GROMACS .gro file of C-alpha atoms in nm:
model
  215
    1UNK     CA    1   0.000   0.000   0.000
    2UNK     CA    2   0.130   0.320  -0.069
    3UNK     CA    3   0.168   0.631   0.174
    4UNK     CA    4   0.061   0.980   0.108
    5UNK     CA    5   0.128   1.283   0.333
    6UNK     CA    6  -0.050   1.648   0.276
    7UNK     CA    7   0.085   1.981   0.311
    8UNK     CA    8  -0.214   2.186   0.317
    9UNK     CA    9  -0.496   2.452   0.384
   10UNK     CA   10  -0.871   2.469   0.540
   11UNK     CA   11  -0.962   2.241   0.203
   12UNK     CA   12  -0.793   1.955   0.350
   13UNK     CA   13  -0.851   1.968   0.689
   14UNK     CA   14  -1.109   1.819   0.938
   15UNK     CA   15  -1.146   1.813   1.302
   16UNK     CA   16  -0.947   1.568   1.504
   17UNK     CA   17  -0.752   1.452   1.136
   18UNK     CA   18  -0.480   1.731   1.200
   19UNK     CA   19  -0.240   1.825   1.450
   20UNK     CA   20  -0.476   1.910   1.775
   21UNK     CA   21  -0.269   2.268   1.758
   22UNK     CA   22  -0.365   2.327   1.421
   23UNK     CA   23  -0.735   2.543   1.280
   24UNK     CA   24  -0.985   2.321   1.116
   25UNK     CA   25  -1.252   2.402   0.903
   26UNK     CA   26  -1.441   2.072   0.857
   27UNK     CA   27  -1.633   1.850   1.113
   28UNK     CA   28  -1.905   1.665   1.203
   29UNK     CA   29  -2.133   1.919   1.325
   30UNK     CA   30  -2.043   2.139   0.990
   31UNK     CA   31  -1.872   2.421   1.002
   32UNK     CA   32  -2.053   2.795   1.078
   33UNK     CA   33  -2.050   2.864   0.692
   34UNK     CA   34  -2.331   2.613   0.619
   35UNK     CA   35  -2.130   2.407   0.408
   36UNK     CA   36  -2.269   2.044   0.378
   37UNK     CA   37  -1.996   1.883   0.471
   38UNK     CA   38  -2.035   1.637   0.772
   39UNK     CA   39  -1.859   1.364   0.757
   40UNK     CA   40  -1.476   1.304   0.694
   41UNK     CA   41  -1.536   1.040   0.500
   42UNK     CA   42  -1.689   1.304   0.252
   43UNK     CA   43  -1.361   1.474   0.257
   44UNK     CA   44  -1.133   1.461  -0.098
   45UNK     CA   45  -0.801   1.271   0.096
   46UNK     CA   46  -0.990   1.027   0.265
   47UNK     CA   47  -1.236   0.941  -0.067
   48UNK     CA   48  -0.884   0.912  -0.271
   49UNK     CA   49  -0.740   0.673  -0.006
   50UNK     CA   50  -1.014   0.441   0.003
   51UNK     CA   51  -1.103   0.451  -0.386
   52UNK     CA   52  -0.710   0.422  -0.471
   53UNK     CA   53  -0.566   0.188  -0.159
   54UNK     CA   54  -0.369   0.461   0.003
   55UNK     CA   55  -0.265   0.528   0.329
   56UNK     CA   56  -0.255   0.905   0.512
   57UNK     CA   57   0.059   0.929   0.758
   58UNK     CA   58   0.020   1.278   0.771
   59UNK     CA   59  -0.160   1.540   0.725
   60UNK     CA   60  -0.013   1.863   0.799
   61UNK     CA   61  -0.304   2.134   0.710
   62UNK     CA   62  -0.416   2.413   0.915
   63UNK     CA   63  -0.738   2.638   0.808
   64UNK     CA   64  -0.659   2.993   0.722
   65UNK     CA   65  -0.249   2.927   0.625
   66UNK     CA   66  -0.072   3.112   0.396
   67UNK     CA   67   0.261   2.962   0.207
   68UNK     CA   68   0.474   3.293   0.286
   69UNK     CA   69   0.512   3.418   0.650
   70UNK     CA   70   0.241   3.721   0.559
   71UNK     CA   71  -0.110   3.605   0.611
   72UNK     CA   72  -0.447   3.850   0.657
   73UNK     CA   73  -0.422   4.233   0.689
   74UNK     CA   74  -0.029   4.156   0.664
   75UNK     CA   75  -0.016   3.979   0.975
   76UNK     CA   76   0.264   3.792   1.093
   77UNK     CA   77   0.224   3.417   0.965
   78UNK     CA   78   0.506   3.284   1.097
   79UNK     CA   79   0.396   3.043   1.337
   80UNK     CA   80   0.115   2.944   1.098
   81UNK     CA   81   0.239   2.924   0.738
   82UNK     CA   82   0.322   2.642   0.504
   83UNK     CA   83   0.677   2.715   0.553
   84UNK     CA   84   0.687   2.669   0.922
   85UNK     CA   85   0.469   2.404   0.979
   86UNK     CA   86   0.621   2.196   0.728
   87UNK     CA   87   0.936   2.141   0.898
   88UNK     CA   88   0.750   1.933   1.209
   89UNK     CA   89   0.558   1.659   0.962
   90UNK     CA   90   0.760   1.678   0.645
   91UNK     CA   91   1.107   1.778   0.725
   92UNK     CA   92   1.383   1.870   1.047
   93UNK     CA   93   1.169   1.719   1.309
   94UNK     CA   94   1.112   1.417   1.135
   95UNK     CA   95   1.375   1.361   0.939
   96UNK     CA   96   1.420   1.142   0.627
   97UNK     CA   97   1.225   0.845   0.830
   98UNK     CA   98   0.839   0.790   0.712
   99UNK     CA   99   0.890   0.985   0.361
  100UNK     CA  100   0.539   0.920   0.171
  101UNK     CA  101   0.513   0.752  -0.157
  102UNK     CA  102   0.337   1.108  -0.243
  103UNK     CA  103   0.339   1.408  -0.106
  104UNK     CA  104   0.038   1.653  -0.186
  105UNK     CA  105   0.060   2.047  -0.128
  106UNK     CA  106  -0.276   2.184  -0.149
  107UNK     CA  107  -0.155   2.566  -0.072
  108UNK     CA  108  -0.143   2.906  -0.249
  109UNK     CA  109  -0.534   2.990  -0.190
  110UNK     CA  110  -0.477   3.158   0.122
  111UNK     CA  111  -0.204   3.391  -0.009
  112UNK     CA  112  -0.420   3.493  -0.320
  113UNK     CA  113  -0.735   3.573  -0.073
  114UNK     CA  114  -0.495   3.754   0.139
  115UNK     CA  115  -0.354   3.991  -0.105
  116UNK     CA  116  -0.011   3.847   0.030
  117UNK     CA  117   0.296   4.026  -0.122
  118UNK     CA  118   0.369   3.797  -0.423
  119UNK     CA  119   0.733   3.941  -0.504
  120UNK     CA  120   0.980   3.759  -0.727
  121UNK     CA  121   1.136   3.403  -0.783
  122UNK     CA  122   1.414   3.332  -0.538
  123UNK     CA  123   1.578   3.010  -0.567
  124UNK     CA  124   1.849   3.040  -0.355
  125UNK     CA  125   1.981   3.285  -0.005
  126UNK     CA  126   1.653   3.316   0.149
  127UNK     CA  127   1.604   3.515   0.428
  128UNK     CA  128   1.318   3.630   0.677
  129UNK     CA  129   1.211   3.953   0.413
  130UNK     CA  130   1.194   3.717   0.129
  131UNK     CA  131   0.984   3.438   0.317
  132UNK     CA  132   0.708   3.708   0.380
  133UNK     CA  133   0.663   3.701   0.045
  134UNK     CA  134   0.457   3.475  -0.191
  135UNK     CA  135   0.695   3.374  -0.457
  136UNK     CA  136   1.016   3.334  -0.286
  137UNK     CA  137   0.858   3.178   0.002
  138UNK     CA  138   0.711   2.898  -0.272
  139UNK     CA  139   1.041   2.809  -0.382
  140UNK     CA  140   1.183   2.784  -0.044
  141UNK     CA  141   0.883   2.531   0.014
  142UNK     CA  142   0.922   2.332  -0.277
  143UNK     CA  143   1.355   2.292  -0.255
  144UNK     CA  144   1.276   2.235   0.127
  145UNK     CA  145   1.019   1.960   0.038
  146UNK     CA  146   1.258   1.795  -0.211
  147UNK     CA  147   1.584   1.793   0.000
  148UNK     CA  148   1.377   1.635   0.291
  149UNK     CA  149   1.165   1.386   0.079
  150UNK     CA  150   1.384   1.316  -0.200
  151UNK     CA  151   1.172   0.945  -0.196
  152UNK     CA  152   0.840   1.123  -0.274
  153UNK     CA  153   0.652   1.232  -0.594
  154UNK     CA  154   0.540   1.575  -0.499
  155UNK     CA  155   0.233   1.722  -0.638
  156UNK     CA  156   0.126   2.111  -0.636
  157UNK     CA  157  -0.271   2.092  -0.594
  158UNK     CA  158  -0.361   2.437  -0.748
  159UNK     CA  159  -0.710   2.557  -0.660
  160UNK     CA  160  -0.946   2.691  -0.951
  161UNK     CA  161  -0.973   2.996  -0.798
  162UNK     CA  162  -0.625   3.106  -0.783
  163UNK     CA  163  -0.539   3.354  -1.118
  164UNK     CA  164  -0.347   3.597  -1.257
  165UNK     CA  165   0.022   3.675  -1.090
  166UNK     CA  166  -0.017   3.419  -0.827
  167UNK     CA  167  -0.114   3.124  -1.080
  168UNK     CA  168   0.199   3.221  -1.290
  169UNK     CA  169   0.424   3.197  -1.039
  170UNK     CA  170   0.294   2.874  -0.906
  171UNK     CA  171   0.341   2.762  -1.252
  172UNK     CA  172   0.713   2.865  -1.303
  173UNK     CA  173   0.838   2.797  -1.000
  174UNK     CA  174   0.674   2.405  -1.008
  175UNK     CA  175   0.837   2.368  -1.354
  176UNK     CA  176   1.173   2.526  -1.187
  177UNK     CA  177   1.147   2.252  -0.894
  178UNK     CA  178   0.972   1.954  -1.166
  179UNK     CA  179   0.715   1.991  -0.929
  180UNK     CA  180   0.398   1.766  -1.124
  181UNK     CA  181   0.061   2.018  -1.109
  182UNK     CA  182  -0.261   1.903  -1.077
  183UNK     CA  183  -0.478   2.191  -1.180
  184UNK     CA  184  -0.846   2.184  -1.060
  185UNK     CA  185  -1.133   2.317  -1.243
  186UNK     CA  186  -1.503   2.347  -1.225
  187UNK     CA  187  -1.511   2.275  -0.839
  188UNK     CA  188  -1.858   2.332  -0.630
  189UNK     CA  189  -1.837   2.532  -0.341
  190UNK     CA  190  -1.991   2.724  -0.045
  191UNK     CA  191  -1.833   3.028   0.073
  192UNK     CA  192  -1.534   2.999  -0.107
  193UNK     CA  193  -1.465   2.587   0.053
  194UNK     CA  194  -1.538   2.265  -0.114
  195UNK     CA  195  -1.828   2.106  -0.026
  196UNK     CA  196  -1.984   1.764  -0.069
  197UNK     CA  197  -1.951   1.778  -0.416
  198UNK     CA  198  -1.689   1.983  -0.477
  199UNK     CA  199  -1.468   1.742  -0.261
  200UNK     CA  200  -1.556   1.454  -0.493
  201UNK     CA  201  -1.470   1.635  -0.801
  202UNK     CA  202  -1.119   1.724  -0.609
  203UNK     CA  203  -1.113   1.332  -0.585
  204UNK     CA  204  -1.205   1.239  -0.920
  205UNK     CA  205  -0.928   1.516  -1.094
  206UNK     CA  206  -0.647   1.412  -0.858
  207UNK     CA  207  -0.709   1.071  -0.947
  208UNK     CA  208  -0.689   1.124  -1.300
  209UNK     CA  209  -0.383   1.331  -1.304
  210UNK     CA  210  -0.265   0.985  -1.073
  211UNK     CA  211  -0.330   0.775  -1.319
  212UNK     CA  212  -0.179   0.944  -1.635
  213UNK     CA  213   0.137   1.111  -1.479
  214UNK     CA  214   0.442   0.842  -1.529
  215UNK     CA  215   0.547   0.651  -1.235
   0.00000   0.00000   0.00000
């Protein structure tokens, strides 16, 4: 059976499936948006696993995150972003132990919603300026990703809703990295998240973007 991990937003989380530190935006009860979603079997990670034989190890998602260390009304993200977090489930803390089969990052929306600062490509001498911003911070995330899961196929899950600036740069810098995309389209949602629906037609593309990307 193979292992996936997730590096992700509110789309892929659900209550009591993430770190107990970490925001959620799905559970049972549904969430205070009246989005349909109940159940996390209704979720699109836990559909793929069962439908495709695949096992979670981790899922490292937290509502509300932003890539770069800039989140809402230029707030501090530090604590909070992709970048951080990924070093406990994906990278120093654990170290090159438990690397996934595949590793899914399900990230950018945030930073588009939030108007981060997108700046420019960096692939190289980051420091705490350039992480506040959306491009370089990317990059950082992607050759962090590789050096600490160099046994993984990494995926970039890029939301439908993401355009202009920010979808080119997710572009380049995946193609920099070889980082496979899987670009979603025609997903149903309430208030801007996924919901019963939507999360199936999340399944459905990711598992045909599975099946024809070479092994």
């Amino acid at each position: 059976m193979k292992t996936i991990s997730i590096l992700g937003d509110s789309y892929s989380t659900y209550q009591g499936f993430v770190p107990s530190d970490y925001n959620y935006w799905y559970d049972d009860n549904g969430n205070e948006c009246e989005n349909d979603m109940t159940n996390v079997e209704q979720t699109w990670w836990r559909l793929l696993c069962k439908e495709m034989n695949l096992e979670l190890i981790s899922n490292c998602s937290s509502s509300g995150s932003t890539v770069c260390n800039t989140g809402y009304d230029a707030t501090d993200a530090s604590t909070t972003s992709f970048i951080y977090r990924m070093k406990r489930e994906l990278g120093e803390t654990r170290g090159l132990q438990n690397q996934p089969d595949v590793l899914f990052v399900f990230g950018g929306t945030n930073d588009f919603w939030a108007g981060s600062p997108i700046g420019k490509e960096q692939y190289n001498n980051w420091d705490d300026a350039s992480l506040k911003q959306f491009a370089p911070a990317l990059a950082f995330m992607f050759d962090y990703l590789r050096t600490w899961n160099p046994k993984s196929k990494i995926y970039s899950i890029v939301n439908d809703e993401i355009t202009n600036e920010c979808r080119d740069v997710m572009d380049r810098v995946a193609r920099h990295y070889g980082i496979e995309q899987i670009l979603l389209h025609d997903i149903a949602k309430d208030n801007g998240h996924p919901n019963v629906s939507g999360m199936r037609e999340i399944t459905n593309q990711i598992k045909d973007a599975l099946l024809s990307y070479p092994h």
